[in-house]
PDB file of C-alpha atoms in Angstrom:
ATOM      1  CA  MET A  28      94.786  96.151  80.990  1.00 36.00           C
ATOM      2  CA  ASP A  29      98.238  94.910  81.961  1.00 38.00           C
ATOM      3  CA  LEU A  30      98.672  93.363  85.518  1.00 41.00           C
ATOM      4  CA  PHE A  31     101.365  95.064  87.153  1.00 40.00           C
ATOM      5  CA  THR A  32     102.651  93.518  90.251  1.00 39.00           C
ATOM      6  CA  ARG A  33     104.025  96.482  92.448  1.00 37.00           C
ATOM      7  CA  ARG A  34     105.919  99.015  90.264  1.00 40.00           C
ATOM      8  CA  HIS A  35     106.260  98.545  86.305  1.00 44.00           C
ATOM      9  CA  ASP A  36     108.000 101.113  84.208  1.00 46.00           C
ATOM     10  CA  ALA A  37     106.083 101.910  81.185  1.00 50.00           C
ATOM     11  CA  GLY A  38     107.872 100.773  77.940  1.00 52.00           C
ATOM     12  CA  PRO A  39     108.056 103.192  74.702  1.00 53.00           C
ATOM     13  CA  GLU A  40     104.893 102.326  73.768  1.00 58.00           C
ATOM     14  CA  GLY A  41     103.242 103.998  77.177  1.00 55.00           C
ATOM     15  CA  ARG A  42     100.325 102.402  78.750  1.00 58.00           C
ATOM     16  CA  HIS A  43      96.482 103.567  79.465  1.00 59.00           C
ATOM     17  CA  VAL A  44      94.993 102.508  82.644  1.00 60.00           C
ATOM     18  CA  PHE A  45      91.489 103.364  83.205  1.00 58.00           C
ATOM     19  CA  ASP A  46      91.369 107.543  82.284  1.00 62.00           C
ATOM     20  CA  GLU A  47      94.996 108.033  82.604  1.00 67.00           C
ATOM     21  CA  ASP A  48      97.562 107.979  80.119  1.00 69.00           C
ATOM     22  CA  GLY A  49     101.241 106.686  80.890  1.00 68.00           C
ATOM     23  CA  GLY A  50     104.441 107.382  78.822  1.00 69.00           C
ATOM     24  CA  GLU A  51     107.646 105.720  78.605  1.00 71.00           C
ATOM     25  CA  GLY A  52     109.351 105.703  82.267  1.00 73.00           C
ATOM     26  CA  ASP A  53     106.149 106.511  84.029  1.00 74.00           C
ATOM     27  CA  ARG A  54     105.567 104.395  86.956  1.00 74.00           C
ATOM     28  CA  VAL A  55     102.226 102.625  87.970  1.00 71.00           C
ATOM     29  CA  LEU A  56     101.311 101.183  91.510  1.00 73.00           C
ATOM     30  CA  LEU A  57      98.967  98.291  91.919  1.00 70.00           C
ATOM     31  CA  SER A  58      97.353  98.936  95.429  1.00 73.00           C
ATOM     32  CA  TYR A  59      95.098  96.339  96.456  1.00 71.00           C
ATOM     33  CA  PRO A  60      93.468  98.080  99.313  1.00 73.00           C
ATOM     34  CA  SER A  61      92.445 100.631  96.861  1.00 76.00           C
ATOM     35  CA  ALA A  62      91.087  98.347  94.543  1.00 77.00           C
ATOM     36  CA  ASN A  63      88.914  96.820  97.273  1.00 78.00           C
ATOM     37  CA  ARG A  64      87.574 100.251  97.647  1.00 80.00           C
ATOM     38  CA  ASP A  65      86.824 100.969  94.281  1.00 82.00           C
ATOM     39  CA  GLU A  66      83.800 103.222  94.118  1.00 84.00           C
ATOM     40  CA  LEU A  67      83.085 102.120  90.422  1.00 82.00           C
ATOM     41  CA  VAL A  68      82.896  98.204  91.603  1.00 85.00           C
ATOM     42  CA  PHE A  69      81.218  98.874  95.203  1.00 86.00           C
ATOM     43  CA  ASP A  70      78.607 100.776  96.384  1.00 89.00           C
ATOM     44  CA  ASP A  71      79.884 102.263  99.875  1.00 88.00           C
ATOM     45  CA  PRO A  72      83.256 100.728  99.422  1.00 85.00           C
ATOM     46  CA  ALA A  73      84.782 102.161 102.751  1.00 82.00           C
ATOM     47  CA  ILE A  74      81.953  99.930 104.480  1.00 83.00           C
ATOM     48  CA  PHE A  75      82.641  96.292 105.449  1.00 79.00           C
ATOM     49  CA  CYS A  76      79.838  94.368 104.420  1.00 80.00           C
ATOM     50  CA  VAL A  77      80.152  90.739 103.499  1.00 77.00           C
ATOM     51  CA  ALA A  78      76.664  90.430 102.513  1.00 84.00           C
ATOM     52  CA  ARG A  79      77.064  92.828  99.539  1.00 86.00           C
ATOM     53  CA  PRO A  80      75.778  91.450  96.123  1.00 89.00           C
ATOM     54  CA  ASN A  81      79.317  91.672  94.561  1.00 87.00           C
ATOM     55  CA  ALA A  82      81.737  90.918  97.836  1.00 82.00           C
ATOM     56  CA  ASP A  83      83.340  88.257  95.631  1.00 81.00           C
ATOM     57  CA  GLN A  84      84.774  90.787  93.397  1.00 83.00           C
ATOM     58  CA  HIS A  85      87.692  92.047  95.948  1.00 80.00           C
ATOM     59  CA  VAL A  86      91.127  91.412  94.841  1.00 78.00           C
ATOM     60  CA  ALA A  87      92.630  90.448  98.097  1.00 76.00           C
ATOM     61  CA  PHE A  88      93.828  86.844  96.390  1.00 78.00           C
ATOM     62  CA  GLY A  89      95.125  88.418  93.363  1.00 77.00           C
ATOM     63  CA  PHE A  90      93.792  87.543  90.103  1.00 74.00           C
ATOM     64  CA  GLY A  91      94.886  86.000  86.665  1.00 75.00           C
ATOM     65  CA  ARG A  92      98.032  84.203  86.667  1.00 79.00           C
ATOM     66  CA  HIS A  93      98.876  85.904  90.029  1.00 77.00           C
ATOM     67  CA  TYR A  94      95.758  84.263  91.481  1.00 81.00           C
ATOM     68  CA  CYS A  95      96.869  83.173  95.344  1.00 84.00           C
ATOM     69  CA  LEU A  96      97.472  79.139  95.209  1.00 88.00           C
ATOM     70  CA  GLY A  97      96.399  79.098  99.018  1.00 90.00           C
ATOM     71  CA  ALA A  98      93.069  80.996  98.235  1.00 88.00           C
ATOM     72  CA  HIS A  99      90.989  78.052  98.328  1.00 91.00           C
ATOM     73  CA  LEU A 100      92.469  76.682 101.266  1.00 95.00           C
ATOM     74  CA  ALA A 101      92.149  79.994 103.173  1.00 92.00           C
ATOM     75  CA  ARG A 102      88.583  80.383 102.195  1.00 90.00           C
ATOM     76  CA  LEU A 103      87.669  76.652 103.236  1.00 95.00           C
ATOM     77  CA  GLU A 104      89.349  77.443 106.721  1.00 96.00           C
ATOM     78  CA  VAL A 105      87.490  80.370 107.588  1.00 92.00           C
ATOM     79  CA  ALA A 106      84.104  78.716 106.429  1.00 93.00           C
ATOM     80  CA  LYS A 107      84.683  75.866 108.740  1.00 97.00           C
ATOM     81  CA  PHE A 108      86.112  78.320 111.669  1.00 95.00           C
ATOM     82  CA  PHE A 109      82.880  80.117 111.512  1.00 93.00           C
ATOM     83  CA  GLU A 110      80.773  76.793 111.150  1.00 96.00           C
ATOM     84  CA  LEU A 111      82.234  75.252 114.394  1.00 96.00           C
ATOM     85  CA  LEU A 112      82.349  78.756 116.230  1.00 95.00           C
ATOM     86  CA  MET A 113      78.792  80.177 115.876  1.00 94.00           C
ATOM     87  CA  PRO A 114      76.813  77.376 117.473  1.00 95.00           C
ATOM     88  CA  ARG A 115      79.202  77.787 120.672  1.00 96.00           C
ATOM     89  CA  LEU A 116      79.229  81.522 120.593  1.00 94.00           C
ATOM     90  CA  ASP A 117      76.552  83.350 122.885  1.00 95.00           C
ATOM     91  CA  GLN A 118      77.705  86.889 122.799  1.00 95.00           C
ATOM     92  CA  VAL A 119      80.643  88.978 121.561  1.00 94.00           C
ATOM     93  CA  GLU A 120      81.722  92.672 122.250  1.00 95.00           C
ATOM     94  CA  ALA A 121      84.663  94.839 121.165  1.00 94.00           C
ATOM     95  CA  THR A 122      86.154  96.028 124.281  1.00 97.00           C
ATOM     96  CA  GLY A 123      88.926  98.442 122.385  1.00 95.00           C
ATOM     97  CA  PRO A 124      89.655 100.085 119.123  1.00 94.00           C
ATOM     98  CA  CYS A 125      90.663  97.964 116.112  1.00 92.00           C
ATOM     99  CA  ARG A 126      94.430  98.755 115.017  1.00 92.00           C
ATOM    100  CA  ASN A 127      95.056  98.326 111.371  1.00 88.00           C
ATOM    101  CA  LEU A 128      97.859  97.734 109.286  1.00 87.00           C
ATOM    102  CA  GLU A 129      98.327 100.355 106.328  1.00 79.00           C
ATOM    103  CA  SER A 130     100.349  99.566 103.717  1.00 77.00           C
ATOM    104  CA  SER A 131     100.223  99.751  99.762  1.00 71.00           C
ATOM    105  CA  MET A 132     100.095  95.854  99.132  1.00 72.00           C
ATOM    106  CA  VAL A 133      98.263  94.507 102.108  1.00 74.00           C
ATOM    107  CA  SER A 134      95.820  96.356 104.925  1.00 76.00           C
ATOM    108  CA  GLY A 135      93.704  95.196 107.412  1.00 80.00           C
ATOM    109  CA  PRO A 136      93.106  94.834 111.121  1.00 85.00           C
ATOM    110  CA  THR A 137      95.984  93.535 113.183  1.00 91.00           C
ATOM    111  CA  SER A 138      94.237  93.301 116.483  1.00 94.00           C
ATOM    112  CA  LEU A 139      90.591  93.963 118.085  1.00 93.00           C
ATOM    113  CA  PRO A 140      90.188  93.372 121.623  1.00 96.00           C
ATOM    114  CA  ILE A 141      87.181  91.412 122.486  1.00 95.00           C
ATOM    115  CA  THR A 142      84.903  89.682 125.147  1.00 97.00           C
ATOM    116  CA  TYR A 143      82.886  86.453 124.448  1.00 96.00           C
ATOM    117  CA  LYS A 144      80.509  84.141 126.260  1.00 96.00           C
ATOM    118  CA  LEU A 145      80.078  80.790 125.134  1.00 95.00           C
ATOM    119  CA  ARG A 146      76.703  78.885 125.487  1.00 93.00           C
TER     120      ARG A 146
END
């Protein structure tokens, strides 16, 4: 399957993506939020679970030649953040609703009010 960035006009030969055939001039949309909730890849895809056995199959950083150059640094930063935070944290509690950004390219939480207690 070809990698479509955001929109791709199918050429004269058309395209076949999963069970759908596309013809000349048809448009295909790549949606990372949808791909990260693929029922064919993830059990209970709408549930956030970092412990799922195939959690590393998400496409948040892209894939192939479009893989994010900063992905390794981002993973390292998050790992280090929690390595330093968790020993100091006694309690965390949500104090309001999580607000999300809904988009065809990038989605996710933008804010989550919390209270916390340090050890």
